[in-house]
Amino acid sequence: MATVDKYNVESAEILANSALHLPISQATPIYEQLLSIFPTAAKYWRQYVEAQMAVNNDDATKQIFSRCLLNCLQVPLWRCYIRFIRKVNDKKGVEGQEETRKAFDFMLSYVGADIASGPVWMEYIAFLKSLPAASTQEESQRMTSVRKAYQKAIVTPTHHIEQLWKDYENFENSVSRQLAKGLLSEYQPKYNSARAVYRERKKYVDEIDWNMLAVPPTDSCKEEMQWMAWKRLLAFEKGNPQRIDSASSNKRIIFTYEQCLMYLYHYPDIWYDYASWHAKTGSMDAAIKVFQRALKALPDSEMLKYAYAELEESRGAIQSAKKLYESLLGDGAETTALAHIQFIRFLRRNEGVEAARKYFLDARKSPSCPYHVYVAYALMAFCLDKDPKVAHNVFEAGLKHFMHEPVYILEYADFLSCLNDDRNIRALFERALSSLPQEESIEVWKRFTQFEKTYGDLTSMLKWLAKNIGKKVEKSALSNGSATIDKSPSVPTSNSTSSLKVHHPDTSQMVIYDPKQHPGAAVPPNTTAPAILAASNLSNPMVMVSGAASNPLSNSTVAMADGGSANAFHEVLKGTPPALLAFLTSLPALEGPTPNVDIVLSICLQNDLPTDQAKKSTTIPSQRTTGPAPTTSDLSGSSKSHPIPSSSSFRPRDRQLGKRKDLDRQEEDETTTVQSQPLPRDVFRIRQIQKARGGSASQTGSVSYGSALSGDLSGSTC
């Protein structure tokens, strides 16, 4: 097979099938080639050994078994071994029978815990029963051997556990019913436990592909599923589900690991897990042997070498650990940064600071020495040796070679931050950002801005930008702080001579939008009341509480669109009665396009206006107004806006003047009567009062929830 297709499973199967039809002399090279690539493939070993047994080549068969049995714990292969042993020893009489019995014991000590080992136990028991007994003593010994074999078999979770239990019951009853009763009652709970464990174990075993070949990981879905299935089975066995003694449990765990390695032979994490488990249980020698086997299987695995070196160092084998580290260093040209760093730390732990320093000085001379080595040695000197001067010198030496490495710059900056050396940090960033390409300096820029937030200020940052990027910043923008920079310093802009001056909108030209407003009209009516309040400088507690100061319409400068409209306001103020001004002063500030009608009505009820002024205020507008009088909602900012005529458009009106006076006088009397009474708080009571007063069609009833200040309910009939 070609080297590229070395682990091709399809090609291996074709070769193995072709070897079946070839003479053993021609098939041997094929088997040897296959088994050099797949040393744990039990099916190829069995095929190879059966081909040798077919031609009665006993010596070659023994040699093959010695190479594969201990690494391939598979029941079919071991049953092939026992057939060979029985064939060789059948004609040797008692001596041959003893050799066969030892072979059975040897086999059961390795694969007796397999879930498929039921036939092996049955074959072993049948072999023991077939042994001749020349005397009563030999018969007793034979029965004792058979009983012990049964008792071991019925507590082993296998596929044939129920059949073995029935055979054991028959065996004990055939020997002695009286003795059988006591023995069966003793082993019944153990058998029940083994049967329950068998059912649980079978769930995990059924997920495993027992015909899979051991190939390096290819990240395929099938391999991932098999890896996870073996992990679950190992975890199950480590839990000791049968609650047996620790020695027997450890033996079963070892057996499961060995079977797992037959299929996951190229997985370093399985080897590491196996060796670590041995080390945790105190079997250091067994852990060393596992690591040695692992490095033989995976000689290029650095992870296994590091783990093995640490284990050797932990048990005091310093020279062995040093050899492992030196094997990782190689010729120096392809040495990884991790190998340098781990060896420096090893030398410092075991040979002192000078040995580590000497190796670092030698390693830095190599042109392929990465910046990680400088960082690791500097931090080791700073953190372990408490020598910041040496660490600073190492970082500076590395800066000559790794100024183009952003990660190295950041590591150096972190070190200086530990020293609280903001002066050198800023100098480091300035040097680095002046030489780093723009596309590689993003992270450095981010760290620089974070540093400036902590140690510096915006002015120093902008000065540095102006000096290093060539961007001219106006002195006025820096002095008054009105300029706003929306660009992050982490993305430097191109060189430009444009100013950072920001143009603010002219707020004096702002006009409140009204879709009904026509060109040339005066200020919208909904701004009249606030503008009058601002112009008259009248104060009202309720207005202040309700937030008039925060209302942008209370500013007469903003409310008036141009200078000509201000004259109209002055004319209106001159012609507005004092009572109306007092009423407008009591109105709350607007929060939105429409006032709260209930609050306006409540204010109308609670206002204490002079009687004479009230009469004049109701008479004068009716005489001078050319159109319908504006409603309360219009004066307070209702969305139903009507243009206010100028003061020159007011003229006397005599029609129905007497009737209007009578009506105003009647409304004044009713208002006075309602205000003189205490206001009920019950809504139902208010409605009853409204019904009692609702005889006139011109009277309407409303319920408001009081003023914005008091929050009391109030009734009104306006």
XYZ file of C-alpha atoms in Angstrom:
718
model
C 0.000 0.000 0.000
C 1.111 3.525 -0.710
C 2.076 5.712 2.188
C -0.723 8.138 1.430
C -3.343 5.370 1.657
C -1.635 3.807 4.623
C -4.738 3.753 6.815
C -7.227 3.111 4.023
C -9.714 0.634 5.494
C -11.142 -0.529 2.159
C -7.684 -1.331 0.830
C -6.846 -3.252 3.998
C -9.979 -5.352 3.672
C -9.153 -6.182 0.054
C -5.641 -7.260 1.010
C -6.880 -9.383 3.918
C -9.404 -11.169 1.681
C -6.762 -11.793 -0.975
C -4.446 -13.340 1.631
C -7.065 -15.984 2.438
C -6.609 -17.582 -0.994
C -2.822 -17.498 -1.061
C -0.308 -20.015 0.268
C 1.039 -19.164 3.687
C 4.438 -18.244 2.278
C 2.826 -15.580 0.054
C 0.219 -14.521 2.599
C 2.745 -13.929 5.392
C 4.177 -10.661 3.943
C 0.642 -9.343 3.431
C -0.332 -10.119 7.031
C 2.853 -8.564 8.348
C 2.218 -5.418 6.310
C -1.367 -5.176 7.523
C -0.461 -5.756 11.167
C 2.344 -3.193 11.087
C -0.279 -0.610 10.179
C -3.071 -2.019 12.365
C -1.262 -3.658 15.304
C -4.462 -3.971 17.355
C -6.659 -5.467 14.614
C -7.671 -8.728 16.353
C -9.473 -10.063 13.294
C -6.282 -9.837 11.185
C -4.249 -11.504 13.924
C -6.775 -14.328 14.148
C -6.810 -14.743 10.380
C -3.018 -14.810 10.361
C -2.701 -17.342 13.172
C -5.396 -19.617 11.754
C -3.489 -19.693 8.464
C -0.392 -20.860 10.361
C -2.375 -23.433 12.359
C -3.856 -24.814 9.130
C -0.386 -25.865 7.983
C 0.576 -27.064 11.495
C 3.280 -24.447 11.839
C 3.268 -24.540 15.649
C 6.371 -22.457 16.209
C 5.146 -19.633 14.010
C 1.728 -19.866 15.700
C 3.228 -19.528 19.182
C 5.275 -16.566 18.065
C 2.234 -14.818 16.624
C 0.229 -15.413 19.815
C 3.028 -13.964 21.919
C 2.896 -10.785 19.815
C -0.829 -10.166 19.868
C -2.612 -11.772 22.831
C -1.881 -9.192 25.537
C -2.658 -6.243 23.258
C -5.808 -7.706 21.693
C -8.249 -8.710 24.404
C -10.865 -10.148 22.086
C -12.700 -13.377 22.949
C -12.634 -14.967 19.443
C -8.842 -14.521 19.227
C -8.352 -16.018 22.697
C -10.635 -18.957 21.911
C -8.438 -19.596 18.891
C -5.481 -19.621 21.303
C -7.140 -22.164 23.615
C -7.903 -24.420 20.640
C -4.263 -24.343 19.708
C -3.206 -25.188 23.285
C -5.646 -28.095 23.545
C -4.506 -29.403 20.166
C -0.865 -29.329 21.210
C -1.509 -30.938 24.632
C -4.167 -33.507 23.821
C -1.663 -36.335 23.400
C 0.447 -35.485 26.436
C -1.794 -37.118 29.000
C -1.960 -35.704 32.524
C 0.817 -33.249 31.833
C -1.013 -31.914 28.789
C -4.255 -31.628 30.783
C -2.477 -29.544 33.383
C -1.035 -27.284 30.664
C -4.496 -26.839 29.190
C -5.972 -25.983 32.596
C -3.277 -23.347 33.115
C -4.021 -21.934 29.650
C -7.706 -21.667 30.594
C -6.850 -19.864 33.805
C -4.528 -17.566 31.910
C -7.205 -16.772 29.344
C -9.919 -16.154 31.927
C -7.663 -13.835 33.901
C -7.523 -11.554 30.841
C -10.837 -11.926 29.011
C -13.000 -13.541 31.702
C -14.637 -10.163 32.447
C -15.714 -9.668 28.827
C -19.441 -9.520 28.316
C -19.000 -12.128 25.551
C -16.950 -14.526 27.690
C -19.905 -16.801 28.588
C -18.871 -19.512 26.090
C -15.315 -19.447 27.480
C -16.604 -20.128 31.004
C -18.846 -22.911 29.750
C -15.977 -24.472 27.801
C -13.726 -24.259 30.848
C -16.332 -25.920 33.105
C -16.895 -28.653 30.535
C -13.133 -29.227 30.403
C -12.967 -29.561 34.191
C -15.834 -32.034 34.241
C -14.074 -34.160 31.627
C -10.942 -34.624 33.695
C -10.529 -38.212 34.900
C -10.651 -39.005 38.629
C -8.859 -42.169 39.692
C -9.816 -41.908 43.365
C -12.439 -40.388 45.661
C -10.047 -37.636 46.620
C -9.483 -36.697 42.974
C -13.234 -36.741 42.415
C -13.723 -34.386 45.335
C -11.034 -32.092 44.009
C -12.633 -32.099 40.555
C -16.058 -31.224 42.035
C -14.477 -28.405 44.046
C -12.822 -26.995 40.891
C -16.095 -27.158 38.966
C -17.982 -25.453 41.831
C -15.427 -22.592 41.992
C -15.604 -22.110 38.208
C -19.395 -21.916 38.374
C -19.329 -19.483 41.263
C -16.987 -17.174 39.354
C -19.029 -17.454 36.189
C -22.402 -16.619 37.762
C -21.121 -13.343 39.262
C -19.647 -12.177 35.927
C -22.062 -10.101 33.824
C -22.062 -11.963 30.478
C -24.556 -12.800 27.779
C -24.872 -16.370 29.143
C -25.276 -15.546 32.824
C -28.798 -16.988 33.096
C -27.784 -20.234 31.391
C -24.783 -20.530 33.694
C -27.026 -20.032 36.756
C -29.357 -22.847 35.667
C -26.392 -25.128 35.042
C -25.026 -24.289 38.482
C -28.359 -25.102 40.156
C -28.453 -28.482 38.415
C -24.847 -29.149 39.361
C -25.353 -28.433 43.075
C -28.588 -30.425 43.240
C -26.874 -33.378 41.575
C -24.121 -33.347 44.167
C -26.163 -32.773 47.359
C -29.626 -31.226 47.665
C -29.057 -30.359 51.309
C -25.766 -28.585 50.557
C -27.196 -27.011 47.402
C -29.899 -25.161 49.326
C -27.380 -23.254 51.451
C -25.001 -22.513 48.573
C -27.720 -21.341 46.201
C -29.261 -19.050 48.823
C -25.796 -17.560 49.398
C -25.077 -16.857 45.721
C -28.583 -15.866 44.664
C -28.121 -12.135 45.599
C -24.722 -12.022 43.884
C -26.199 -13.525 40.761
C -29.087 -11.059 40.796
C -26.643 -8.153 41.091
C -24.504 -9.448 38.212
C -27.572 -9.933 36.033
C -28.735 -6.359 36.711
C -25.261 -4.987 35.870
C -25.236 -7.053 32.690
C -28.439 -5.403 31.505
C -26.992 -1.946 32.127
C -23.627 -2.761 30.568
C -25.246 -4.212 27.481
C -26.743 -0.796 26.688
C -23.243 0.708 26.470
C -21.660 -2.274 24.706
C -24.270 -2.335 21.958
C -23.195 1.174 20.885
C -19.654 0.007 20.066
C -18.511 -1.200 16.651
C -16.375 -4.238 17.408
C -15.178 -4.575 13.778
C -13.735 -1.067 13.592
C -10.061 -0.655 12.676
C -7.782 1.665 14.607
C -7.049 4.662 12.378
C -5.875 8.190 13.220
C -8.710 10.607 13.999
C -10.356 12.057 10.907
C -13.137 13.917 12.758
C -15.778 11.842 11.024
C -19.190 11.456 12.603
C -18.783 7.707 13.056
C -15.428 8.074 14.815
C -16.828 10.780 17.067
C -19.742 8.559 18.031
C -17.427 5.645 18.806
C -15.181 7.852 20.903
C -18.162 9.034 22.912
C -19.492 5.471 23.283
C -16.181 4.301 24.759
C -16.111 7.288 27.078
C -19.540 6.374 28.403
C -18.565 2.728 28.925
C -15.393 3.747 30.795
C -17.344 6.098 33.020
C -19.831 3.303 33.740
C -17.084 0.887 34.764
C -15.327 3.489 36.917
C -18.529 3.848 38.907
C -18.203 0.226 40.103
C -21.875 -0.581 39.442
C -21.592 -4.114 40.822
C -20.143 -2.857 44.146
C -17.319 -5.357 44.113
C -13.968 -4.977 45.885
C -11.588 -2.320 44.601
C -9.049 -4.810 43.231
C -11.662 -6.563 41.099
C -13.129 -3.227 40.037
C -9.715 -1.883 38.987
C -9.075 -5.057 37.024
C -12.308 -4.583 35.130
C -11.456 -0.920 34.417
C -8.032 -1.918 33.081
C -9.669 -4.499 30.853
C -12.056 -1.858 29.461
C -9.182 0.567 28.769
C -7.217 -2.129 26.964
C -10.187 -2.999 24.819
C -10.764 0.662 24.080
C -7.178 1.119 22.880
C -7.693 -1.669 20.355
C -9.991 0.692 18.454
C -8.839 4.149 19.589
C -5.152 3.348 19.342
C -4.272 6.725 17.774
C -6.171 8.898 20.265
C -3.677 10.567 22.660
C -6.391 11.613 25.099
C -7.311 7.938 25.739
C -3.674 7.085 26.486
C -3.340 10.096 28.756
C -6.564 9.265 30.568
C -5.426 5.683 31.064
C -2.033 6.684 32.483
C -3.555 9.388 34.676
C -6.037 6.901 36.114
C -3.142 4.592 37.047
C -1.292 7.485 38.679
C -4.361 8.501 40.692
C -4.824 4.972 41.988
C -1.186 4.927 43.109
C 0.182 2.605 40.413
C 3.041 4.808 39.220
C 4.898 1.959 37.538
C 1.790 1.012 35.583
C 1.349 4.652 34.560
C 4.960 4.787 33.321
C 4.401 1.638 31.250
C 1.263 3.119 29.716
C 3.146 6.284 28.749
C 5.917 4.226 27.207
C 3.389 2.265 25.148
C 1.673 5.495 24.201
C 4.869 7.110 22.891
C 5.584 3.952 20.920
C 2.147 4.195 19.336
C 2.262 7.990 18.905
C 5.910 9.083 18.845
C 5.060 12.580 17.589
C 2.543 13.432 20.294
C 3.905 16.412 22.227
C 1.032 16.269 24.696
C 1.996 12.770 25.798
C 5.650 13.776 26.120
C 4.823 16.751 28.333
C 2.564 14.613 30.500
C 5.140 11.848 30.728
C 7.892 14.332 31.635
C 5.766 15.837 34.405
C 5.055 12.387 35.798
C 8.753 11.530 35.814
C 9.598 14.829 37.497
C 6.916 14.302 40.128
C 8.421 10.963 41.148
C 11.965 12.339 41.232
C 13.279 10.990 37.919
C 14.806 14.323 36.884
C 17.187 12.997 34.253
C 14.464 10.997 32.544
C 12.245 14.076 32.472
C 15.090 16.209 31.096
C 15.621 13.759 28.237
C 11.968 14.008 27.348
C 12.153 17.811 27.268
C 15.291 17.698 25.158
C 13.553 15.388 22.695
C 10.888 18.069 22.350
C 13.492 20.732 21.593
C 14.789 18.872 18.555
C 17.374 20.603 16.398
C 16.184 24.080 17.381
C 14.962 25.194 13.959
C 11.496 23.669 14.354
C 11.251 23.955 18.108
C 7.911 25.303 19.253
C 7.520 28.188 21.665
C 5.864 25.873 24.182
C 8.875 23.540 24.185
C 11.243 26.455 24.945
C 9.004 27.818 27.695
C 8.388 24.466 29.378
C 12.089 23.623 29.359
C 13.007 27.033 30.840
C 10.544 26.462 33.658
C 11.830 22.930 34.179
C 15.410 24.198 34.449
C 14.465 26.901 36.911
C 12.607 24.401 39.104
C 15.334 21.818 39.185
C 18.634 23.557 38.354
C 18.088 27.155 39.425
C 17.698 30.636 37.971
C 21.104 30.720 36.293
C 20.433 27.559 34.281
C 17.151 28.996 33.033
C 18.824 32.315 32.168
C 21.618 30.582 30.295
C 19.204 28.580 28.192
C 17.135 31.685 27.428
C 20.203 33.565 26.219
C 21.031 30.640 23.930
C 17.461 30.295 22.669
C 17.076 33.988 21.816
C 20.043 33.754 19.451
C 18.028 31.469 17.205
C 16.367 33.392 14.359
C 13.265 31.252 14.784
C 12.836 32.073 18.472
C 9.250 33.404 18.832
C 8.213 36.372 20.941
C 6.333 34.089 23.352
C 9.668 33.014 24.818
C 10.586 36.623 25.654
C 7.222 37.226 27.282
C 7.325 33.997 29.299
C 10.872 34.545 30.566
C 10.210 38.205 31.422
C 7.076 37.344 33.392
C 8.899 34.501 35.114
C 11.613 36.936 36.217
C 8.997 39.439 37.357
C 6.537 37.102 39.100
C 8.819 34.347 40.426
C 12.163 36.058 40.846
C 10.645 39.432 41.858
C 13.058 41.236 39.546
C 11.229 43.909 37.497
C 14.488 45.308 36.133
C 15.395 42.057 34.393
C 11.852 41.730 33.089
C 11.956 45.269 31.692
C 15.275 44.603 29.974
C 13.919 41.407 28.410
C 10.856 43.197 27.065
C 13.028 45.980 25.645
C 15.328 43.442 24.006
C 12.354 41.712 22.422
C 10.955 45.012 21.192
C 13.846 45.301 18.768
C 12.665 42.134 17.003
C 8.911 42.121 17.590
C 7.820 45.726 17.149
C 5.542 44.427 14.377
C 3.738 42.008 16.722
C 0.645 43.641 18.263
C 0.302 40.875 20.864
C 3.832 41.474 22.085
C 3.117 45.206 22.390
C 0.043 44.469 24.482
C 1.930 42.046 26.731
C 4.612 44.657 27.285
C 1.925 47.247 28.055
C 0.337 44.910 30.608
C 3.682 44.494 32.308
C 4.194 48.259 32.492
C 0.664 48.614 33.851
C 1.607 46.304 36.699
C 4.436 48.722 37.453
C 2.025 51.682 37.143
C 4.497 53.232 34.704
C 2.118 55.370 32.628
C 4.955 57.403 31.174
C 6.630 54.429 29.522
C 3.263 52.968 28.520
C 2.427 56.082 26.532
C 5.875 56.068 24.966
C 5.441 52.393 24.053
C 2.116 53.026 22.366
C 3.496 55.999 20.453
C 6.429 53.972 19.176
C 4.265 51.008 18.243
C 1.492 52.936 16.514
C 4.009 54.913 14.503
C 5.390 51.709 12.964
C 2.461 49.264 12.900
C 0.380 49.042 9.714
C -3.134 50.380 10.054
C -4.820 47.005 9.552
C -2.754 45.401 12.333
C -3.016 48.179 14.900
C -6.705 47.966 15.820
C -6.216 46.126 19.105
C -3.319 48.391 20.053
C -5.470 51.434 19.369
C -8.227 50.039 21.575
C -5.806 49.433 24.415
C -4.281 52.878 23.931
C -7.663 54.578 24.187
C -8.473 52.533 27.264
C -5.174 53.600 28.768
C -5.881 57.253 28.012
C -9.286 56.942 29.672
C -7.537 55.751 32.814
C -4.359 57.812 32.871
C -4.768 60.627 30.364
C -7.365 63.059 29.009
C -8.907 63.987 25.700
C -6.657 66.979 25.112
C -3.477 64.925 25.304
C -4.988 62.345 23.002
C -5.957 64.925 20.411
C -2.530 66.541 20.577
C -0.941 63.187 19.935
C -3.253 62.581 17.000
C -2.431 65.985 15.544
C 1.284 65.379 15.887
C 1.441 61.805 14.588
C -1.296 61.644 11.993
C -1.001 65.186 10.672
C -4.540 66.170 11.429
C -4.799 69.863 12.251
C -7.120 70.642 15.118
C -8.409 74.184 15.574
C -7.312 75.809 18.784
C -10.800 77.104 19.387
C -12.262 73.628 19.240
C -9.753 72.417 21.800
C -10.110 75.415 24.127
C -13.895 75.726 24.408
C -14.566 72.029 24.093
C -17.532 72.611 21.758
C -16.187 70.375 19.050
C -17.404 66.814 19.152
C -15.342 64.077 17.592
C -17.513 61.148 16.578
C -14.731 59.042 15.189
C -13.001 56.468 17.324
C -9.248 56.949 17.699
C -8.871 53.246 16.961
C -9.489 54.010 13.263
C -7.225 56.909 12.287
C -8.591 59.067 9.489
C -6.603 60.167 6.503
C -4.556 63.332 6.551
C -6.840 66.313 6.160
C -6.717 70.043 6.737
C -10.452 70.317 7.364
C -11.574 72.028 10.549
C -13.382 70.350 13.415
C -15.796 73.300 13.686
C -19.350 72.140 14.256
C -22.254 74.180 12.890
C -25.162 74.456 15.333
C -28.736 75.136 14.147
C -30.168 78.654 14.506
C -32.798 78.101 17.177
C -34.199 81.610 16.724
C -35.646 80.490 13.388
C -37.511 77.536 14.854
C -41.307 77.632 14.303
C -43.799 75.178 15.740
C -45.415 73.287 12.921
C -49.171 73.844 12.424
C -50.781 72.317 9.305
C -53.579 75.013 9.382
C -51.183 77.935 9.495
C -51.095 80.020 6.339
C -48.204 82.136 5.072
C -48.209 85.628 6.510
C -50.438 84.730 9.455
C -49.594 85.606 13.007
C -48.239 83.213 15.591
C -50.501 80.149 16.038
C -53.145 80.615 18.729
C -51.851 77.702 20.774
C -48.749 79.752 21.561
C -50.674 82.854 22.590
C -51.302 82.023 26.226
C -47.720 80.998 27.068
C -46.322 83.968 25.193
C -48.615 86.351 27.048
C -47.599 84.801 30.339
C -43.940 85.252 29.521
C -44.426 88.821 28.339
C -46.547 89.920 31.286
C -44.122 88.365 33.820
C -47.049 87.108 35.830
C -46.326 84.356 38.278
C -48.623 81.609 39.415
C -47.742 78.797 41.840
C -49.653 76.235 39.890
C -47.912 77.179 36.675
C -44.509 76.803 38.316
C -45.403 73.468 39.836
C -46.787 72.088 36.598
C -43.491 72.730 34.876
C -43.998 75.907 32.898
C -40.312 76.707 33.154
C -39.510 73.487 31.316
C -42.016 74.151 28.568
C -40.153 75.427 25.498
C -43.184 77.427 24.460
C -42.876 79.637 27.565
C -39.918 81.324 25.955
C -41.281 84.272 24.004
C -38.236 84.359 21.783
C -38.859 80.813 20.565
C -42.632 81.252 20.403
C -42.396 84.251 18.081
C -41.390 83.348 14.585
C -40.163 86.794 13.605
C -39.905 90.366 14.892
C -43.165 91.516 13.228
C -45.299 89.127 15.232
C -43.962 90.608 18.501
C -45.759 93.880 17.751
C -49.033 91.960 17.406
C -48.478 90.489 20.856
C -47.968 93.933 22.370
C -51.196 95.143 20.771
C -53.059 92.152 22.188
C -51.613 92.753 25.644
C -52.744 96.380 25.577
C -56.297 95.408 24.699
C -56.591 92.412 27.039
C -58.657 93.039 30.188
C -56.920 92.443 33.546
C -59.428 89.737 34.486
C -58.585 87.801 31.310
C -54.882 88.201 32.004
C -55.467 86.867 35.541
C -57.358 83.936 34.085
C -54.643 83.176 31.534
C -52.029 83.386 34.286
C -53.777 80.576 36.191
C -53.695 78.230 33.204
C -51.146 75.358 33.456
C -48.287 74.782 31.061
C -48.981 72.538 28.086
C -47.465 69.112 27.688
C -48.561 68.104 24.220
C -50.862 69.485 21.537
C -54.126 69.270 23.557
C -54.720 70.502 27.137
C -56.485 68.432 29.753
C -60.058 69.714 29.639
C -60.876 68.561 33.167
C -57.956 70.498 34.616
C -58.934 73.651 32.687
C -62.521 73.391 33.950
C -61.286 72.856 37.492
C -59.187 76.024 37.225
C -62.176 77.915 35.920
C -64.180 76.847 38.994
C -61.454 77.620 41.484
C -60.376 81.005 40.129
C -61.371 83.915 42.373
C -61.710 86.736 39.854
C -63.018 90.233 40.877
C -66.698 90.755 40.098
C -66.265 94.082 38.324
C -63.347 92.804 36.307
C -65.293 89.699 35.426
C -68.167 91.834 34.094
C -65.838 93.897 31.969
C -63.984 90.833 30.728
C -67.231 89.327 29.508
C -68.454 92.563 27.920
C -65.478 94.024 26.118
C -64.568 91.022 23.933
C -68.206 90.706 22.850
C -68.210 94.339 21.723
C -64.876 94.360 19.912
C -64.463 90.877 18.494
C -65.333 90.518 14.828
C -65.546 86.718 14.908
C -66.471 84.057 17.413
C -64.686 84.384 20.716
C -61.843 81.872 21.265
C -62.701 79.033 23.581
C -60.752 78.097 26.678
C -59.153 75.227 24.844
C -58.001 77.578 22.121
C -56.382 79.919 24.619
C -54.664 77.091 26.393
C -53.199 75.469 23.322
C -55.910 73.304 21.726
C -55.181 71.640 18.423
C -58.248 73.459 16.981
C -56.350 76.613 16.242
C -57.791 79.856 14.829
C -55.696 82.841 13.775
C -55.970 85.773 16.209
C -56.809 89.011 14.473
C -54.603 92.017 15.075
C -55.614 94.775 17.508
C -56.668 97.063 14.647
C -59.478 94.724 13.643
C -61.496 95.154 16.892
C -64.700 97.331 16.405
C -67.853 97.982 18.582
C -70.792 95.678 18.259
C -74.228 96.769 19.577
C -76.360 93.902 18.393
C -77.928 91.855 21.187
C -75.772 93.671 23.758
C -78.488 93.719 26.391
C -79.179 90.032 26.024
C -75.502 89.210 26.284
C -75.155 91.217 29.483
C -78.072 89.394 31.039
C -76.614 86.030 30.044
C -73.156 86.943 31.377
C -74.678 88.119 34.637
C -76.596 84.824 34.966
C -73.428 82.748 34.312
C -71.522 84.844 36.856
C -74.200 84.247 39.522
C -74.186 80.486 38.860
C -70.402 80.344 38.968
C -70.347 82.207 42.232
C -72.975 79.891 43.671
C -71.065 76.748 42.662
C -67.744 78.021 44.019
C -69.306 78.989 47.353
C -70.359 75.412 47.986
C -67.995 72.660 49.149
C -67.104 70.367 46.272
C -68.278 66.754 46.691
C -65.731 63.999 46.086
C -68.212 61.302 45.130
C -68.676 61.043 41.348
C -72.210 59.738 41.773
C -73.104 62.724 43.991
C -71.645 65.126 41.426
C -73.791 63.614 38.686
C -76.899 63.983 40.876
C -76.122 67.690 41.371
C -75.616 68.093 37.627
C -78.993 66.503 36.873
C -80.676 68.815 39.401
C -79.123 71.856 37.686
C -79.498 70.578 34.136
C -82.951 72.130 33.396
C -81.516 74.642 30.932
C -80.281 73.430 27.589
C -77.419 75.887 27.715
C -76.013 74.353 30.876
C -73.618 71.420 30.629
C -72.127 69.335 33.394
C -68.576 68.039 33.642
C -66.508 66.290 36.251
C -62.811 67.120 36.524
C -60.168 65.635 38.694
C -59.088 68.890 40.241
C -56.063 70.957 39.639
C -52.651 69.655 38.862
C -51.513 70.795 42.287
C -54.278 69.537 44.589
C -55.581 66.583 42.630
C -59.108 66.982 44.190
C -62.294 66.154 42.339
C -64.365 69.195 41.418
C -67.787 69.673 39.820
C -68.523 72.380 37.312
C -71.462 73.618 35.342
C -70.288 75.940 32.625
